[in-house]
PDB file of C-alpha atoms in Angstrom:
ATOM      1  CA  MET A   1     -73.971 -31.868  42.525  1.00 50.00           C
ATOM      2  CA  PHE A   2     -73.144 -31.718  38.699  1.00 52.00           C
ATOM      3  CA  GLU A   3     -73.041 -28.578  36.791  1.00 56.00           C
ATOM      4  CA  PHE A   4     -74.407 -29.454  33.285  1.00 54.00           C
ATOM      5  CA  ILE A   5     -72.848 -27.462  30.242  1.00 53.00           C
ATOM      6  CA  ASN A   6     -75.497 -26.689  27.592  1.00 52.00           C
ATOM      7  CA  GLU A   7     -75.121 -26.206  24.093  1.00 53.00           C
ATOM      8  CA  GLU A   8     -74.807 -22.269  23.561  1.00 52.00           C
ATOM      9  CA  GLU A   9     -71.895 -22.364  26.252  1.00 52.00           C
ATOM     10  CA  ARG A  10     -70.499 -25.939  24.569  1.00 52.00           C
ATOM     11  CA  GLY A  11     -70.246 -23.523  21.429  1.00 53.00           C
ATOM     12  CA  GLN A  12     -68.779 -20.402  23.093  1.00 55.00           C
ATOM     13  CA  VAL A  13     -66.072 -22.923  24.652  1.00 55.00           C
ATOM     14  CA  GLY A  14     -65.499 -24.054  21.110  1.00 64.00           C
ATOM     15  CA  ILE A  15     -64.955 -20.726  19.823  1.00 68.00           C
ATOM     16  CA  GLY A  16     -62.298 -19.286  22.559  1.00 69.00           C
ATOM     17  CA  THR A  17     -60.304 -22.572  22.083  1.00 74.00           C
ATOM     18  CA  LEU A  18     -60.283 -21.983  18.548  1.00 73.00           C
ATOM     19  CA  ILE A  19     -59.163 -18.061  18.810  1.00 77.00           C
ATOM     20  CA  VAL A  20     -56.818 -19.134  21.147  1.00 77.00           C
ATOM     21  CA  PHE A  21     -55.533 -21.763  18.885  1.00 78.00           C
ATOM     22  CA  ILE A  22     -55.390 -19.389  15.878  1.00 82.00           C
ATOM     23  CA  ALA A  23     -53.584 -16.660  17.818  1.00 81.00           C
ATOM     24  CA  MET A  24     -50.847 -19.186  18.551  1.00 85.00           C
ATOM     25  CA  VAL A  25     -50.498 -20.323  14.930  1.00 82.00           C
ATOM     26  CA  LEU A  26     -50.056 -16.746  14.317  1.00 84.00           C
ATOM     27  CA  VAL A  27     -47.586 -15.717  16.789  1.00 84.00           C
ATOM     28  CA  ALA A  28     -45.805 -18.937  15.872  1.00 84.00           C
ATOM     29  CA  ALA A  29     -45.795 -18.028  12.516  1.00 83.00           C
ATOM     30  CA  ILE A  30     -44.385 -14.384  13.214  1.00 86.00           C
ATOM     31  CA  ALA A  31     -41.560 -16.322  15.294  1.00 82.00           C
ATOM     32  CA  ALA A  32     -40.698 -18.179  12.320  1.00 82.00           C
ATOM     33  CA  GLY A  33     -40.393 -15.610   9.989  1.00 80.00           C
ATOM     34  CA  VAL A  34     -38.483 -13.523  12.476  1.00 80.00           C
ATOM     35  CA  LEU A  35     -36.278 -16.510  13.059  1.00 81.00           C
ATOM     36  CA  ILE A  36     -35.891 -17.020   9.461  1.00 82.00           C
ATOM     37  CA  ASN A  37     -34.800 -13.166   8.827  1.00 81.00           C
ATOM     38  CA  THR A  38     -32.586 -13.329  11.283  1.00 78.00           C
ATOM     39  CA  ALA A  39     -30.740 -15.998  10.249  1.00 72.00           C
ATOM     40  CA  GLY A  40     -30.834 -14.952   7.071  1.00 73.00           C
ATOM     41  CA  PHE A  41     -29.109 -11.338   8.047  1.00 73.00           C
ATOM     42  CA  LEU A  42     -26.445 -13.373  10.384  1.00 72.00           C
ATOM     43  CA  GLN A  43     -25.716 -15.929   7.172  1.00 73.00           C
ATOM     44  CA  THR A  44     -25.216 -13.097   5.042  1.00 71.00           C
ATOM     45  CA  GLN A  45     -22.914 -10.775   7.688  1.00 71.00           C
ATOM     46  CA  ALA A  46     -21.263 -14.266   7.923  1.00 64.00           C
ATOM     47  CA  GLU A  47     -20.721 -14.659   4.792  1.00 63.00           C
ATOM     48  CA  ALA A  48     -19.519 -10.899   4.293  1.00 57.00           C
ATOM     49  CA  THR A  49     -17.542 -11.239   7.277  1.00 55.00           C
ATOM     50  CA  GLY A  50     -16.024 -14.626   5.697  1.00 55.00           C
ATOM     51  CA  GLU A  51     -15.024 -13.077   2.237  1.00 53.00           C
ATOM     52  CA  GLU A  52     -13.517  -9.728   4.028  1.00 53.00           C
ATOM     53  CA  SER A  53     -11.149 -11.973   6.185  1.00 54.00           C
ATOM     54  CA  THR A  54     -10.345 -13.936   3.318  1.00 56.00           C
ATOM     55  CA  SER A  55      -9.337 -10.637   1.609  1.00 54.00           C
ATOM     56  CA  GLN A  56      -7.273  -9.621   4.763  1.00 59.00           C
ATOM     57  CA  VAL A  57      -5.543 -12.868   4.377  1.00 66.00           C
ATOM     58  CA  VAL A  58      -5.396 -13.435   0.554  1.00 79.00           C
ATOM     59  CA  ASP A  59      -5.197  -9.923  -1.418  1.00 86.00           C
ATOM     60  CA  ARG A  60      -1.374  -9.722  -0.294  1.00 91.00           C
ATOM     61  CA  ILE A  61       1.221  -8.185  -2.405  1.00 94.00           C
ATOM     62  CA  GLU A  62       4.387 -10.497  -3.051  1.00 94.00           C
ATOM     63  CA  VAL A  63       7.678  -9.041  -3.399  1.00 94.00           C
ATOM     64  CA  GLN A  64      10.153 -10.699  -5.590  1.00 93.00           C
ATOM     65  CA  SER A  65      13.145  -8.626  -5.568  1.00 92.00           C
ATOM     66  CA  GLU A  66      14.718  -6.269  -3.631  1.00 93.00           C
ATOM     67  CA  THR A  67      17.638  -4.200  -4.903  1.00 90.00           C
ATOM     68  CA  GLY A  68      19.138  -0.661  -2.872  1.00 87.00           C
ATOM     69  CA  LEU A  69      20.741   2.200  -4.078  1.00 81.00           C
ATOM     70  CA  VAL A  70      23.884   3.558  -3.101  1.00 82.00           C
ATOM     71  CA  ALA A  71      25.150   6.961  -3.241  1.00 75.00           C
ATOM     72  CA  ALA A  72      27.520   9.173  -1.106  1.00 74.00           C
ATOM     73  CA  VAL A  73      25.510  11.577   0.653  1.00 68.00           C
ATOM     74  CA  THR A  74      26.804  14.279   2.885  1.00 61.00           C
ATOM     75  CA  ASP A  75      25.101  17.454   4.730  1.00 54.00           C
ATOM     76  CA  ASP A  76      25.221  19.720   1.878  1.00 52.00           C
ATOM     77  CA  ASP A  77      25.847  17.137  -1.464  1.00 54.00           C
ATOM     78  CA  ILE A  78      25.228  13.763  -2.772  1.00 54.00           C
ATOM     79  CA  ALA A  79      27.862  12.492  -5.436  1.00 55.00           C
ATOM     80  CA  SER A  80      28.770   8.898  -7.156  1.00 55.00           C
ATOM     81  CA  SER A  81      29.728   6.020  -4.754  1.00 56.00           C
ATOM     82  CA  ASP A  82      32.422   5.727  -7.092  1.00 60.00           C
ATOM     83  CA  GLY A  83      35.556   6.381  -4.970  1.00 60.00           C
ATOM     84  CA  ALA A  84      33.739   7.747  -2.147  1.00 61.00           C
ATOM     85  CA  SER A  85      34.957   7.594   1.827  1.00 66.00           C
ATOM     86  CA  SER A  86      32.543   4.537   3.156  1.00 67.00           C
ATOM     87  CA  ASP A  87      31.532   7.101   6.086  1.00 70.00           C
ATOM     88  CA  ASP A  88      29.712   8.754   3.375  1.00 72.00           C
ATOM     89  CA  LEU A  89      27.913   5.751   1.642  1.00 82.00           C
ATOM     90  CA  VAL A  90      24.491   5.285   2.429  1.00 80.00           C
ATOM     91  CA  LEU A  91      21.184   3.382   0.473  1.00 80.00           C
ATOM     92  CA  TYR A  92      19.396   6.477  -0.978  1.00 75.00           C
ATOM     93  CA  GLY A  93      17.112   4.326  -2.562  1.00 79.00           C
ATOM     94  CA  VAL A  94      14.901   1.070  -2.529  1.00 86.00           C
ATOM     95  CA  ASP A  95      13.551  -0.950  -5.853  1.00 86.00           C
ATOM     96  CA  LEU A  96      10.866  -3.576  -4.903  1.00 90.00           C
ATOM     97  CA  THR A  97       9.596  -5.700  -8.014  1.00 90.00           C
ATOM     98  CA  VAL A  98       5.887  -6.841  -6.644  1.00 92.00           C
ATOM     99  CA  THR A  99       3.308  -8.910  -7.964  1.00 92.00           C
ATOM    100  CA  GLN A 100       0.081 -10.480  -6.286  1.00 92.00           C
ATOM    101  CA  ALA A 101       0.206 -13.334  -3.835  1.00 91.00           C
ATOM    102  CA  PRO A 102      -1.783 -16.733  -5.301  1.00 90.00           C
ATOM    103  CA  GLY A 103      -5.357 -16.572  -5.069  1.00 88.00           C
ATOM    104  CA  ALA A 104      -5.303 -12.884  -4.750  1.00 89.00           C
ATOM    105  CA  GLY A 105      -7.733 -10.509  -6.252  1.00 89.00           C
ATOM    106  CA  ASP A 106      -6.932  -7.334  -8.042  1.00 92.00           C
ATOM    107  CA  ILE A 107      -4.725  -4.904  -6.101  1.00 92.00           C
ATOM    108  CA  ASP A 108      -4.316  -1.193  -7.111  1.00 91.00           C
ATOM    109  CA  LEU A 109      -1.181  -0.137  -5.673  1.00 89.00           C
ATOM    110  CA  GLU A 110      -2.349   3.023  -5.504  1.00 86.00           C
ATOM    111  CA  GLU A 111      -4.252   2.603  -2.698  1.00 89.00           C
ATOM    112  CA  VAL A 112      -1.260   0.753  -1.076  1.00 91.00           C
ATOM    113  CA  THR A 113       0.486   1.898   2.300  1.00 90.00           C
ATOM    114  CA  ALA A 114       4.161   1.554   2.657  1.00 88.00           C
ATOM    115  CA  GLU A 115       4.908   1.680   6.412  1.00 88.00           C
ATOM    116  CA  LEU A 116       8.371   2.001   6.862  1.00 86.00           C
ATOM    117  CA  ILE A 117      10.291   0.993   9.996  1.00 87.00           C
ATOM    118  CA  THR A 118      13.747   2.063  11.429  1.00 83.00           C
ATOM    119  CA  ASP A 119      15.727   2.265  13.974  1.00 81.00           C
ATOM    120  CA  ASN A 120      14.931   5.981  13.873  1.00 75.00           C
ATOM    121  CA  GLY A 121      11.333   5.984  13.650  1.00 79.00           C
ATOM    122  CA  VAL A 122       8.252   4.650  11.269  1.00 81.00           C
ATOM    123  CA  GLU A 123       7.352   6.288   7.888  1.00 80.00           C
ATOM    124  CA  GLN A 124       3.804   6.089   6.561  1.00 82.00           C
ATOM    125  CA  ILE A 125       3.336   6.593   3.020  1.00 80.00           C
ATOM    126  CA  VAL A 126       0.151   6.557   0.469  1.00 81.00           C
ATOM    127  CA  LEU A 127       1.958   4.880  -2.741  1.00 80.00           C
ATOM    128  CA  GLY A 128      -1.011   6.854  -4.570  1.00 74.00           C
ATOM    129  CA  ASN A 129      -0.019  10.240  -3.488  1.00 67.00           C
ATOM    130  CA  GLY A 130       3.200   9.792  -5.209  1.00 56.00           C
ATOM    131  CA  ILE A 131       1.650   9.652  -8.607  1.00 43.00           C
ATOM    132  CA  ASP A 132       1.041  12.107 -11.201  1.00 39.00           C
ATOM    133  CA  ASP A 133       1.097   9.711 -13.687  1.00 35.00           C
ATOM    134  CA  ILE A 134       1.875   6.019 -13.814  1.00 31.00           C
ATOM    135  CA  ASP A 135       4.361   6.326 -16.737  1.00 33.00           C
ATOM    136  CA  ALA A 136       5.890   9.753 -15.086  1.00 34.00           C
ATOM    137  CA  PRO A 137       8.960   7.820 -13.504  1.00 34.00           C
ATOM    138  CA  LEU A 138      10.381   6.284 -16.672  1.00 29.00           C
ATOM    139  CA  GLU A 139       9.099   8.418 -19.929  1.00 30.00           C
ATOM    140  CA  ASP A 140       8.224  11.953 -19.113  1.00 32.00           C
ATOM    141  CA  GLN A 141      11.191  13.155 -17.045  1.00 34.00           C
ATOM    142  CA  GLU A 142      13.742  15.388 -18.888  1.00 34.00           C
ATOM    143  CA  SER A 143      17.014  14.054 -19.467  1.00 31.00           C
ATOM    144  CA  ALA A 144      20.540  15.881 -19.416  1.00 30.00           C
ATOM    145  CA  ASP A 145      23.752  13.996 -20.371  1.00 33.00           C
ATOM    146  CA  GLY A 146      22.040  11.068 -18.858  1.00 35.00           C
ATOM    147  CA  GLU A 147      20.613  12.277 -15.618  1.00 37.00           C
ATOM    148  CA  THR A 148      16.814  12.005 -14.922  1.00 38.00           C
ATOM    149  CA  ILE A 149      14.287  14.771 -13.241  1.00 38.00           C
ATOM    150  CA  ASP A 150      10.642  14.422 -12.489  1.00 40.00           C
ATOM    151  CA  SER A 151       9.631  17.623 -13.705  1.00 36.00           C
ATOM    152  CA  SER A 152       5.849  16.975 -13.514  1.00 37.00           C
ATOM    153  CA  ALA A 153       5.853  17.359  -9.798  1.00 35.00           C
ATOM    154  CA  ASP A 154       3.942  19.571  -7.372  1.00 34.00           C
ATOM    155  CA  THR A 155       6.212  20.961  -4.792  1.00 32.00           C
ATOM    156  CA  GLY A 156       5.465  20.116  -1.401  1.00 33.00           C
ATOM    157  CA  SER A 157       2.561  17.383  -2.804  1.00 33.00           C
ATOM    158  CA  VAL A 158       4.388  14.457  -4.029  1.00 38.00           C
ATOM    159  CA  GLU A 159       5.607  11.895  -1.941  1.00 47.00           C
ATOM    160  CA  PRO A 160       9.201  10.297  -2.398  1.00 56.00           C
ATOM    161  CA  VAL A 161       7.770   6.934  -4.192  1.00 65.00           C
ATOM    162  CA  TYR A 162       7.209   6.288  -7.888  1.00 63.00           C
ATOM    163  CA  ILE A 163       5.342   3.018  -9.693  1.00 73.00           C
ATOM    164  CA  SER A 164       6.504   1.902 -12.702  1.00 70.00           C
ATOM    165  CA  GLU A 165       4.971  -1.023 -14.866  1.00 70.00           C
ATOM    166  CA  ILE A 166       7.431  -3.868 -15.624  1.00 73.00           C
ATOM    167  CA  THR A 167       4.802  -6.375 -17.260  1.00 73.00           C
ATOM    168  CA  GLN A 168       1.313  -5.386 -17.091  1.00 68.00           C
ATOM    169  CA  ASN A 169      -2.328  -6.254 -18.590  1.00 67.00           C
ATOM    170  CA  GLY A 170      -3.518  -2.851 -18.400  1.00 65.00           C
ATOM    171  CA  ASP A 171      -2.388   0.807 -18.700  1.00 70.00           C
ATOM    172  CA  ASP A 172      -2.815   1.661 -14.654  1.00 78.00           C
ATOM    173  CA  SER A 173      -1.352   0.510 -11.672  1.00 84.00           C
ATOM    174  CA  VAL A 174      -3.986  -2.401 -10.698  1.00 88.00           C
ATOM    175  CA  ILE A 175      -2.255  -5.774 -10.728  1.00 90.00           C
ATOM    176  CA  THR A 176      -4.566  -8.370 -11.876  1.00 89.00           C
ATOM    177  CA  ASP A 177      -2.591 -11.090 -13.183  1.00 88.00           C
ATOM    178  CA  SER A 178      -0.156 -13.119 -11.604  1.00 86.00           C
ATOM    179  CA  SER A 179       1.859 -12.415 -14.559  1.00 88.00           C
ATOM    180  CA  ASP A 180       1.911  -8.058 -13.641  1.00 90.00           C
ATOM    181  CA  ARG A 181       4.876  -7.150 -12.169  1.00 89.00           C
ATOM    182  CA  TYR A 182       5.475  -3.694 -11.137  1.00 89.00           C
ATOM    183  CA  GLN A 183       8.521  -1.983  -9.667  1.00 86.00           C
ATOM    184  CA  ILE A 184       7.927   0.115  -6.283  1.00 86.00           C
ATOM    185  CA  SER A 185      10.618   2.858  -6.295  1.00 80.00           C
ATOM    186  CA  LEU A 186      11.265   4.549  -2.848  1.00 80.00           C
ATOM    187  CA  VAL A 187      13.239   7.125  -2.765  1.00 70.00           C
ATOM    188  CA  GLY A 188      15.437   7.956   0.344  1.00 63.00           C
ATOM    189  CA  TYR A 189      15.832  11.454  -0.988  1.00 54.00           C
ATOM    190  CA  ALA A 190      13.821  14.263  -2.207  1.00 46.00           C
ATOM    191  CA  PHE A 191      15.057  17.664  -2.862  1.00 41.00           C
ATOM    192  CA  GLU A 192      13.362  20.840  -3.550  1.00 40.00           C
ATOM    193  CA  ASP A 193      15.095  23.204  -5.502  1.00 39.00           C
ATOM    194  CA  GLU A 194      15.040  26.349  -3.513  1.00 41.00           C
ATOM    195  CA  ASP A 195      15.475  28.724  -7.127  1.00 40.00           C
ATOM    196  CA  THR A 196      12.786  27.092  -9.229  1.00 37.00           C
ATOM    197  CA  THR A 197      10.303  25.784  -6.509  1.00 36.00           C
ATOM    198  CA  THR A 198      10.275  22.123  -8.617  1.00 38.00           C
ATOM    199  CA  ASP A 199      10.792  19.285  -6.814  1.00 40.00           C
ATOM    200  CA  VAL A 200      13.864  17.310  -8.283  1.00 40.00           C
ATOM    201  CA  TYR A 201      14.145  13.869  -7.078  1.00 40.00           C
ATOM    202  CA  TYR A 202      17.466  12.116  -6.896  1.00 39.00           C
ATOM    203  CA  SER A 203      18.057  10.144 -10.167  1.00 34.00           C
ATOM    204  CA  PHE A 204      17.598   6.362 -10.077  1.00 30.00           C
ATOM    205  CA  GLU A 205      20.180   6.564 -12.822  1.00 31.00           C
ATOM    206  CA  GLU A 206      22.880   8.622 -11.878  1.00 33.00           C
ATOM    207  CA  SER A 207      24.221   9.969  -8.585  1.00 35.00           C
ATOM    208  CA  VAL A 208      23.280  13.829  -9.504  1.00 38.00           C
ATOM    209  CA  PRO A 209      20.311  15.580  -8.663  1.00 42.00           C
ATOM    210  CA  MET A 210      19.461  18.028 -11.446  1.00 42.00           C
ATOM    211  CA  ASN A 211      16.741  20.770 -11.780  1.00 44.00           C
ATOM    212  CA  SER A 212      14.396  21.955 -14.113  1.00 45.00           C
ATOM    213  CA  ASP A 213      16.841  24.065 -16.379  1.00 47.00           C
ATOM    214  CA  ASN A 214      18.701  20.603 -17.001  1.00 41.00           C
ATOM    215  CA  GLU A 215      21.867  21.946 -14.332  1.00 43.00           C
ATOM    216  CA  VAL A 216      23.317  19.989 -11.378  1.00 40.00           C
ATOM    217  CA  ALA A 217      21.051  21.220  -8.491  1.00 43.00           C
ATOM    218  CA  ASP A 218      22.136  23.908  -6.038  1.00 41.00           C
ATOM    219  CA  SER A 219      23.413  21.698  -3.258  1.00 39.00           C
ATOM    220  CA  SER A 220      21.990  23.768  -0.582  1.00 37.00           C
ATOM    221  CA  VAL A 221      18.944  22.150  -1.010  1.00 36.00           C
ATOM    222  CA  GLU A 222      15.920  20.975   1.322  1.00 37.00           C
ATOM    223  CA  ALA A 223      15.977  17.235   1.396  1.00 39.00           C
ATOM    224  CA  ASN A 224      13.199  15.123   2.186  1.00 42.00           C
ATOM    225  CA  GLN A 225      13.496  11.446   3.618  1.00 48.00           C
ATOM    226  CA  ALA A 226      11.038   8.323   2.416  1.00 53.00           C
ATOM    227  CA  TRP A 227      12.379   6.680   5.387  1.00 54.00           C
ATOM    228  CA  ALA A 228      13.151   8.065   9.289  1.00 52.00           C
ATOM    229  CA  GLY A 229      17.446   8.570   9.073  1.00 56.00           C
ATOM    230  CA  ASP A 230      20.003   7.077   6.714  1.00 64.00           C
ATOM    231  CA  LEU A 231      20.651   3.492   5.880  1.00 80.00           C
ATOM    232  CA  ASP A 232      24.189   2.912   6.311  1.00 83.00           C
ATOM    233  CA  GLY A 233      25.978  -0.086   5.666  1.00 86.00           C
ATOM    234  CA  GLY A 234      24.780  -3.151   8.244  1.00 89.00           C
ATOM    235  CA  ASP A 235      21.452  -1.476   8.836  1.00 88.00           C
ATOM    236  CA  THR A 236      18.086  -3.240   8.405  1.00 90.00           C
ATOM    237  CA  MET A 237      14.713  -1.354   7.599  1.00 89.00           C
ATOM    238  CA  GLU A 238      11.221  -3.366   7.692  1.00 92.00           C
ATOM    239  CA  VAL A 239       8.675  -2.514   5.223  1.00 92.00           C
ATOM    240  CA  ARG A 240       5.042  -3.597   5.685  1.00 94.00           C
ATOM    241  CA  LEU A 241       3.026  -2.973   2.663  1.00 94.00           C
ATOM    242  CA  THR A 242      -0.819  -2.848   3.148  1.00 94.00           C
ATOM    243  CA  THR A 243      -3.432  -3.195   0.367  1.00 94.00           C
ATOM    244  CA  ALA A 244      -7.063  -1.556   0.709  1.00 91.00           C
ATOM    245  CA  SER A 245      -8.368  -4.651   1.896  1.00 90.00           C
ATOM    246  CA  GLY A 246      -5.980  -5.205   5.050  1.00 91.00           C
ATOM    247  CA  ALA A 247      -3.691  -7.467   3.617  1.00 92.00           C
ATOM    248  CA  THR A 248      -0.117  -6.529   4.854  1.00 94.00           C
ATOM    249  CA  THR A 249       3.384  -8.098   3.506  1.00 94.00           C
ATOM    250  CA  ILE A 250       6.458  -7.669   5.576  1.00 95.00           C
ATOM    251  CA  THR A 251      10.106  -7.551   4.306  1.00 94.00           C
ATOM    252  CA  GLU A 252      12.884  -6.607   5.646  1.00 93.00           C
ATOM    253  CA  VAL A 253      15.901  -5.060   3.807  1.00 90.00           C
ATOM    254  CA  ARG A 254      19.166  -5.596   5.101  1.00 92.00           C
ATOM    255  CA  VAL A 255      21.743  -3.344   3.610  1.00 90.00           C
ATOM    256  CA  PRO A 256      25.254  -5.154   3.037  1.00 91.00           C
ATOM    257  CA  ASP A 257      27.973  -4.465   5.592  1.00 90.00           C
ATOM    258  CA  SER A 258      30.360  -2.732   2.614  1.00 88.00           C
ATOM    259  CA  LEU A 259      28.616  -0.039  -0.341  1.00 86.00           C
ATOM    260  CA  ILE A 260      32.184   0.787  -1.555  1.00 84.00           C
ATOM    261  CA  ASP A 261      32.364   1.094  -5.087  1.00 81.00           C
ATOM    262  CA  ARG A 262      28.759  -0.562  -5.170  1.00 83.00           C
ATOM    263  CA  ASP A 263      26.037   1.675  -7.353  1.00 81.00           C
ATOM    264  CA  ALA A 264      23.229  -1.293  -6.455  1.00 85.00           C
ATOM    265  CA  VAL A 265      23.212  -3.887  -4.315  1.00 89.00           C
ATOM    266  CA  ALA A 266      20.782  -7.037  -3.727  1.00 90.00           C
ATOM    267  CA  LEU A 267      19.192  -6.965  -0.446  1.00 86.00           C
TER     268      LEU A 267
END
């Protein structure tokens, strides 16, 4: 009626229970290790995502001022705005004075993408593609009677954009401190001289393009615009500056209604 378990059977049951217990402990330990590793991975990933998200918000460019450069531009010539017909006056260049936004890290301007949006379309320019030498726009240009040209440009390879330093801690195009100031110059018109195969950029200082022989460039040159279409009086252009981290600064260029007898205008 009753089944009796002898000492040997009782020992086998105890060993089996111990084996099951040890197996459960091992499984629990492995599971705990997996959970700890997963938690560590997720924490690392979350921290990286958080840092990336922070960079996309914080590492922005701050635009401090905008200046428009005015000239008379026709189908085959450009000239000073003095005494020119209002129908021919356009904004041929835009100078942006920039620094880093509060709390931002280092920003390499050569890696910044500028998106220029007008009623006529959208143009994208990587600022670094327009630089042969960080000092080229101001110091390496040839001069003739006050006119300036870019003598180091490679035909067809340089975007119509310049970066020049105003105040900075280093000798490169990286904004490392809130006291750094740089000027981004977006040139509305760049001219390729057919005779000298040298890129001739519309001078910031004067209203006459020069070629590599310090002569007025042939008026039959082909124009390459930084943005789509002309910027006439009353027009607007949206400028989006996106850093390598993905942070975007949006500024709007508003051209004054009248450009008569004005070489430069605040925007």
